[in-house]
Short mmCIF file of C-alpha atoms in Angstrom, two decimals:
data_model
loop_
_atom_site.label_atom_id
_atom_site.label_comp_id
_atom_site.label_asym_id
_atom_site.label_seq_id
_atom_site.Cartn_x
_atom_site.Cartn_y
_atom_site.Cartn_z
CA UNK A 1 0.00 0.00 0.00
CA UNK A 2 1.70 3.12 -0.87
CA UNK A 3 1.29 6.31 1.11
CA UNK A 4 0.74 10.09 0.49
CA UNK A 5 1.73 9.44 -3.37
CA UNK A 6 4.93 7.28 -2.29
CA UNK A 7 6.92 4.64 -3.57
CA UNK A 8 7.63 2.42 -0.72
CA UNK A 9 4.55 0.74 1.31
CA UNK A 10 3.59 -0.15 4.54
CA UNK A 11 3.83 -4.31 3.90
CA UNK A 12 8.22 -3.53 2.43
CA UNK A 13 8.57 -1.09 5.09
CA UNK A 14 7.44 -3.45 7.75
CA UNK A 15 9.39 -6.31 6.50
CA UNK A 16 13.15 -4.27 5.88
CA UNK A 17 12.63 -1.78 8.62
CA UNK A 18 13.33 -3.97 11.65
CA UNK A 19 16.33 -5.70 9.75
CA UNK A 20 17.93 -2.26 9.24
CA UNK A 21 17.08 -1.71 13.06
CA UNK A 22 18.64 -4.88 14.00
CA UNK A 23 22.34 -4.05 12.18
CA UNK A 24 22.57 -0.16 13.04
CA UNK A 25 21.49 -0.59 16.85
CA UNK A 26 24.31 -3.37 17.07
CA UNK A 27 26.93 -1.38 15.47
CA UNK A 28 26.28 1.21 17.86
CA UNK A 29 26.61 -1.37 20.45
CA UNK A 30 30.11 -2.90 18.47
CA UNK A 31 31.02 0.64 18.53
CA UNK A 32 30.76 0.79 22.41
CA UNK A 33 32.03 -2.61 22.89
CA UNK A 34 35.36 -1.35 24.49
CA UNK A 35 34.22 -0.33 27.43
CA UNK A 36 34.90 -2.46 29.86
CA UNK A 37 33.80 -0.44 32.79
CA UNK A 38 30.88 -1.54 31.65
CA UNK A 39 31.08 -4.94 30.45
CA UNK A 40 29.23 -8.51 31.54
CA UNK A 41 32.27 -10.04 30.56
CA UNK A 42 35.90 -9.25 29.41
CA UNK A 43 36.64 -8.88 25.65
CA UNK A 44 39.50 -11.84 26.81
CA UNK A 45 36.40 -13.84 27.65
CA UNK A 46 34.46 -13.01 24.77
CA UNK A 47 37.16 -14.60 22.22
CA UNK A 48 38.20 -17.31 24.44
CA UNK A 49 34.93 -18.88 25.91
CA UNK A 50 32.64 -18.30 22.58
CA UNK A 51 32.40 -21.38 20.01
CA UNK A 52 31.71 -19.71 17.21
CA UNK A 53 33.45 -16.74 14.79
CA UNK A 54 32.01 -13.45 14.66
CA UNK A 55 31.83 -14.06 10.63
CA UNK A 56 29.55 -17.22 11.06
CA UNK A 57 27.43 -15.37 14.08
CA UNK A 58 26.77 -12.60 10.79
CA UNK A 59 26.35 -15.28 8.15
CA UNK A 60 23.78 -17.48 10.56
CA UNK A 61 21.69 -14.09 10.96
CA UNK A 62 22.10 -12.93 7.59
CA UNK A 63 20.16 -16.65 6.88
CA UNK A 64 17.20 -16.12 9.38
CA UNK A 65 16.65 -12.72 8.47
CA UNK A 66 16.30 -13.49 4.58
CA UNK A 67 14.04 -16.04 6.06
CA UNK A 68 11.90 -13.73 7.99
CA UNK A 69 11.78 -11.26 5.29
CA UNK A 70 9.97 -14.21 3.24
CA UNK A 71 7.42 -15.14 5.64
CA UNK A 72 6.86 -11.38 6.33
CA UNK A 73 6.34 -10.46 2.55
CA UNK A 74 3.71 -13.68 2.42
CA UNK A 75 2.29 -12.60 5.45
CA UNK A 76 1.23 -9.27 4.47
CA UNK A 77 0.35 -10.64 1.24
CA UNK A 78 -1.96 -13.45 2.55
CA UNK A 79 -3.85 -11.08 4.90
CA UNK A 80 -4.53 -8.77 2.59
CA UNK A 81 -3.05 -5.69 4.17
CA UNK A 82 -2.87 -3.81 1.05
CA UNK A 83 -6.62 -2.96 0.58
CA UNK A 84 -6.58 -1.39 3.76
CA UNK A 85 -6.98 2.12 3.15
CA UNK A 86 -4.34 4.61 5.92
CA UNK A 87 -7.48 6.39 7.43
CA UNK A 88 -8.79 3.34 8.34
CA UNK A 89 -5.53 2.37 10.86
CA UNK A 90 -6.08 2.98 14.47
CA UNK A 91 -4.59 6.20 15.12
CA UNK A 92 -6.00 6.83 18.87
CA UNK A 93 -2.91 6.48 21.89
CA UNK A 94 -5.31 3.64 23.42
CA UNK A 95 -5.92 1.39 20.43
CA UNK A 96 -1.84 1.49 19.66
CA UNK A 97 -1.48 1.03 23.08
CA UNK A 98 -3.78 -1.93 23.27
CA UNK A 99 -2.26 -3.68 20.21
CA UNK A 100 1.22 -2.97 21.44
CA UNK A 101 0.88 -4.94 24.54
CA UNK A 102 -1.40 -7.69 23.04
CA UNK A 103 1.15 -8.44 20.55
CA UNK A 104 4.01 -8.26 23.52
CA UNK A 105 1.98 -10.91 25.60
CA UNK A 106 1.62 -12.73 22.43
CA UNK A 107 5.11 -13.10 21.78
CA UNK A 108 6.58 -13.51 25.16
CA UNK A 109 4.26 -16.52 25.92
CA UNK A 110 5.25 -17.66 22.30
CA UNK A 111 8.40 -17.51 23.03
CA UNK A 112 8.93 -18.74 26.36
CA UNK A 113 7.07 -22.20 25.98
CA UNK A 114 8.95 -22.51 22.88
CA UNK A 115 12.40 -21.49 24.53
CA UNK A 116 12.47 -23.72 27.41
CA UNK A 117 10.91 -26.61 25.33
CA UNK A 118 13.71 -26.18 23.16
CA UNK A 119 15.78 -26.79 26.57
CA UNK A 120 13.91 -29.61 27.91
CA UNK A 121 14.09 -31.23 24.93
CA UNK A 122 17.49 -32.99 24.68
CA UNK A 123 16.74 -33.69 20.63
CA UNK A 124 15.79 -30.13 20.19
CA UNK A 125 18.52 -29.13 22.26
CA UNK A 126 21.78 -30.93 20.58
CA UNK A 127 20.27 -30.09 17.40
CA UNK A 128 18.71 -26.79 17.08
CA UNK A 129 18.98 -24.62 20.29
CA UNK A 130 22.44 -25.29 21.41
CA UNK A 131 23.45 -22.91 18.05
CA UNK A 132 22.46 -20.00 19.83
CA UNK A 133 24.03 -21.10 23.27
CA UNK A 134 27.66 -21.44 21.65
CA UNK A 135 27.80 -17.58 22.50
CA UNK A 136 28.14 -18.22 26.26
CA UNK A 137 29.57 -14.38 26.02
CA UNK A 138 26.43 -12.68 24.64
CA UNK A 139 27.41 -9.39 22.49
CA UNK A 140 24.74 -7.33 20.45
CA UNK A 141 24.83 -8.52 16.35
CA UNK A 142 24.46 -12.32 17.81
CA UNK A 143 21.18 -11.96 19.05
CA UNK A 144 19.67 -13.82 16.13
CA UNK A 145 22.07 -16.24 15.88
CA UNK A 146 20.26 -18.92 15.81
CA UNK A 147 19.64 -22.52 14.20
CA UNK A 148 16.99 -20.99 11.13
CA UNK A 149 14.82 -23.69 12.39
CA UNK A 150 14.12 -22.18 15.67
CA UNK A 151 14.67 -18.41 14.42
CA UNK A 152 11.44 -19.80 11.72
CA UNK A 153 9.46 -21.04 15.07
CA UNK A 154 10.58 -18.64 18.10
CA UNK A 155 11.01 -15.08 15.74
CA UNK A 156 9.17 -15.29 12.69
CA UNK A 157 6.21 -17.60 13.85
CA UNK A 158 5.97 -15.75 16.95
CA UNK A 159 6.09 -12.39 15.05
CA UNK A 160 3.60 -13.41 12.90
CA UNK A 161 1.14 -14.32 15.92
CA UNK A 162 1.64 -11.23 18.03
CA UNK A 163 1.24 -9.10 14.22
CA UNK A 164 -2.35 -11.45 13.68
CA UNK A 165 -3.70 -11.37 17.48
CA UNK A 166 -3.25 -7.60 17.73
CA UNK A 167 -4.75 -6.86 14.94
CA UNK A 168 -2.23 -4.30 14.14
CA UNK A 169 -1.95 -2.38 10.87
CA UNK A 170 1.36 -2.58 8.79
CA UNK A 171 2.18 0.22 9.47
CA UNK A 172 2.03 -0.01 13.57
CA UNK A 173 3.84 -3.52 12.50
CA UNK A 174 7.10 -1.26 11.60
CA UNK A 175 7.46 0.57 15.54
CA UNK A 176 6.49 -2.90 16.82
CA UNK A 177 8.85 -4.69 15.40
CA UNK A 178 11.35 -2.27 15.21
CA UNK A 179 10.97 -1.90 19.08
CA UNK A 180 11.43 -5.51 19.92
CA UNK A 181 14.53 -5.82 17.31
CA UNK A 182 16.23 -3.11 19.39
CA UNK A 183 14.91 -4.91 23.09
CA UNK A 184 16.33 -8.29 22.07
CA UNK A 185 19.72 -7.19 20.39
CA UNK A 186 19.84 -4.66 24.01
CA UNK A 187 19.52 -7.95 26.12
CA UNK A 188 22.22 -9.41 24.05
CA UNK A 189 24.63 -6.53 24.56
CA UNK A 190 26.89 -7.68 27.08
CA UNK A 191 27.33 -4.36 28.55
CA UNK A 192 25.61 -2.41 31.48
CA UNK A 193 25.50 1.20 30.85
CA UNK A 194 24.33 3.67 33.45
CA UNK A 195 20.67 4.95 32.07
CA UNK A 196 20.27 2.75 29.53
CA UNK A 197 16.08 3.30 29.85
CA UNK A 198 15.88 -0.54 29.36
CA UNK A 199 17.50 -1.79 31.90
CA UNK A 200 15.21 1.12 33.75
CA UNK A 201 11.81 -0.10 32.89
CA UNK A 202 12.25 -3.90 32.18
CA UNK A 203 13.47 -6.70 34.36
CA UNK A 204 14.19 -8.40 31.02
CA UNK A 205 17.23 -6.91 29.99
CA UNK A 206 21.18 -8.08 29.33
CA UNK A 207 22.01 -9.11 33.28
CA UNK A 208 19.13 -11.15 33.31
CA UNK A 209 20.01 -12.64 29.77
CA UNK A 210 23.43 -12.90 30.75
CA UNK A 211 22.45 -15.75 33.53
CA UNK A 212 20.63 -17.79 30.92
CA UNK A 213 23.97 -18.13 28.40
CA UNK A 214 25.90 -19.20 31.43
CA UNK A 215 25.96 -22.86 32.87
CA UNK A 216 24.20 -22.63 35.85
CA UNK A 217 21.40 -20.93 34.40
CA UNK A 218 20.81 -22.74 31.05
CA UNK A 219 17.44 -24.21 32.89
CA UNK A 220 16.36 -20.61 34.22
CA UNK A 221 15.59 -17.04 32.83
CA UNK A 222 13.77 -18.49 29.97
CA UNK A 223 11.55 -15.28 29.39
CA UNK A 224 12.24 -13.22 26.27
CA UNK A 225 11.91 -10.33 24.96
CA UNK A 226 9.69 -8.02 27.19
CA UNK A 227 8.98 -9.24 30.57
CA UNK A 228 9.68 -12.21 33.22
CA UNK A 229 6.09 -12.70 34.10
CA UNK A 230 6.51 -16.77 33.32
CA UNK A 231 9.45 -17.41 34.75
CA UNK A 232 8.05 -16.05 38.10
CA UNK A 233 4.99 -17.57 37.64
CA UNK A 234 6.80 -21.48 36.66
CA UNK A 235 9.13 -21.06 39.17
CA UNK A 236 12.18 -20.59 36.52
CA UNK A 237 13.27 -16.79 37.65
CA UNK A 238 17.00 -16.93 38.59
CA UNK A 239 17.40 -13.31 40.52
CA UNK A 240 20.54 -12.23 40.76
CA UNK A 241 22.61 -8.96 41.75
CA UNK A 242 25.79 -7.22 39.91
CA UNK A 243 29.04 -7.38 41.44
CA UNK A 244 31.97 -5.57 40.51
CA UNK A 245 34.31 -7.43 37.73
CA UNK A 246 37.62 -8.03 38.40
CA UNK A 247 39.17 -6.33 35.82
CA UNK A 248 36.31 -3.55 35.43
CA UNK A 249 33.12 -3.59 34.83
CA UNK A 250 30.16 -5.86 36.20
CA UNK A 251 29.29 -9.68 36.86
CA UNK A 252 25.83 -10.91 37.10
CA UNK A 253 25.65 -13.80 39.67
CA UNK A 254 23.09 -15.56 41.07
CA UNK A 255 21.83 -14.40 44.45
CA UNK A 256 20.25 -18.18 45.37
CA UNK A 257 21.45 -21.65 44.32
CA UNK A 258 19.80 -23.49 41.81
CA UNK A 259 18.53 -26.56 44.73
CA UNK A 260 16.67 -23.33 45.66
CA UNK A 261 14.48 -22.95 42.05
CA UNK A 262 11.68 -25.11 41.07
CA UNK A 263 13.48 -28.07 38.75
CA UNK A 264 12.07 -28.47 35.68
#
């Protein structure tokens, strides 16, 4: 659908935006990388305990974003967005509102059933999720580094639910998505920096991500990428404080032992 006599529509804009979003928001964050006042882990730690090159990390989400871009395209094209005229969009703060949280409860509860099944699941595990895990030092451009099998079930399926269920237009698709590009690749930043309004207004955020990618929390923290409402409600919530790094910078660490959570 194009707009105001335009050349690009709603349905490209919605599928290319977020993918833009996704690589410029991580720069910033490579950009920023060297500050390890600030750090979850040291850059020694980064290159030494990660299992996987920084050029495969870009090649694997250079494959599940080509992937979503497919579905997306399909999507739009399948629900017919384009015969939707603009003044027919919700344009009120309240409807927005409303579809913006429906379509953040749709994909965390999406996500988190599919997450820790993917963990549960010793098949699923070896196989599929483990990809993502090989970054046991999370840093910003490998957020969707993922097996494409479970980027296809946990991002673009999800995606596609939380777009259908809130009923949003195409064009509210483009802030959604946009939004929760730049929420998941800030949870995979690695860093802590003082005011970063995420870490502010979510409990979600790259210290509680952090405890996931390490060992002992691998069966915890499974929420992803707003809030931790299931993980306190199945007894999976790891809490945890931040402790001065030797070296600089901060450590998240449990503040309970694992006997102490609800086993899965």
């Amino acid at each position: 659908m194009k707009q105001d006599g335009g050349f690009v529509s709603d349905e490209l804009l919605g599928t290319f935006v977020p993918i833009a979003v996704y690589w410029l928001y991580s720069g910033l964050y490579l950009l920023l990388g060297g500050l390890e006042n600030y750090r979850l882990h040291s850059k020694k730690d980064e290159d030494e305990k990660n299992l996987v090159s920084r050029k495969d990390v870009v090649k694997g989400v250079f494959l599940q974003q080509a992937v979503q871009a497919v579905v997306s395209a399909v999507l739009f094209a399948v629900t017919g967005s384009d015969s939707v005229d603009a003044t027919d969009q919700p344009t009120s703060f309240f409807g927005l509102a409303r579809q913006f949280i429906t379509a953040m409860a749709v994909l965390d509860t999406w996500q988190y059933f599919m997450h820790r099944y993917m963990h549960q699941n010793k098949f699923l595990y070896k196989h599929i999720h483990s990809q993502h895990h090989r970054l046991v030092v999370p840093y910003a451009f490998g957020a969707l580094y993922n097996h494409p099998l479970e980027g296809l079930i946990l991002d673009t399926i999800g995606g596609a639910m939380a777009f259908l269920a809130s009923g949003m237009s195409p064009r509210t698709a483009i802030f959604f998505f946009s939004f929760a590009t730049i929420k998941t690749v800030d949870d995979h930043c690695g860093l802590w920096l003082p005011g970063n309004p995420f870490h502010l207004c979510f409990k979600n955020n790259s210290a509680y991500h952090d405890i996931h990618h390490q060992l002992f929390g691998t069966k915890y923290n499974f929420s992803q990428p707003f809030f931790v409402t299931w993980d306190r409600l199945l007894g999976t919530y790891m809490p945890y404080t931040l402790e001065p790094r030797v070296g600089g910078g901060f450590e998240a660490r449990p503040t309970t032992t694992t006997k102490d959570c609800k086993d899965d």
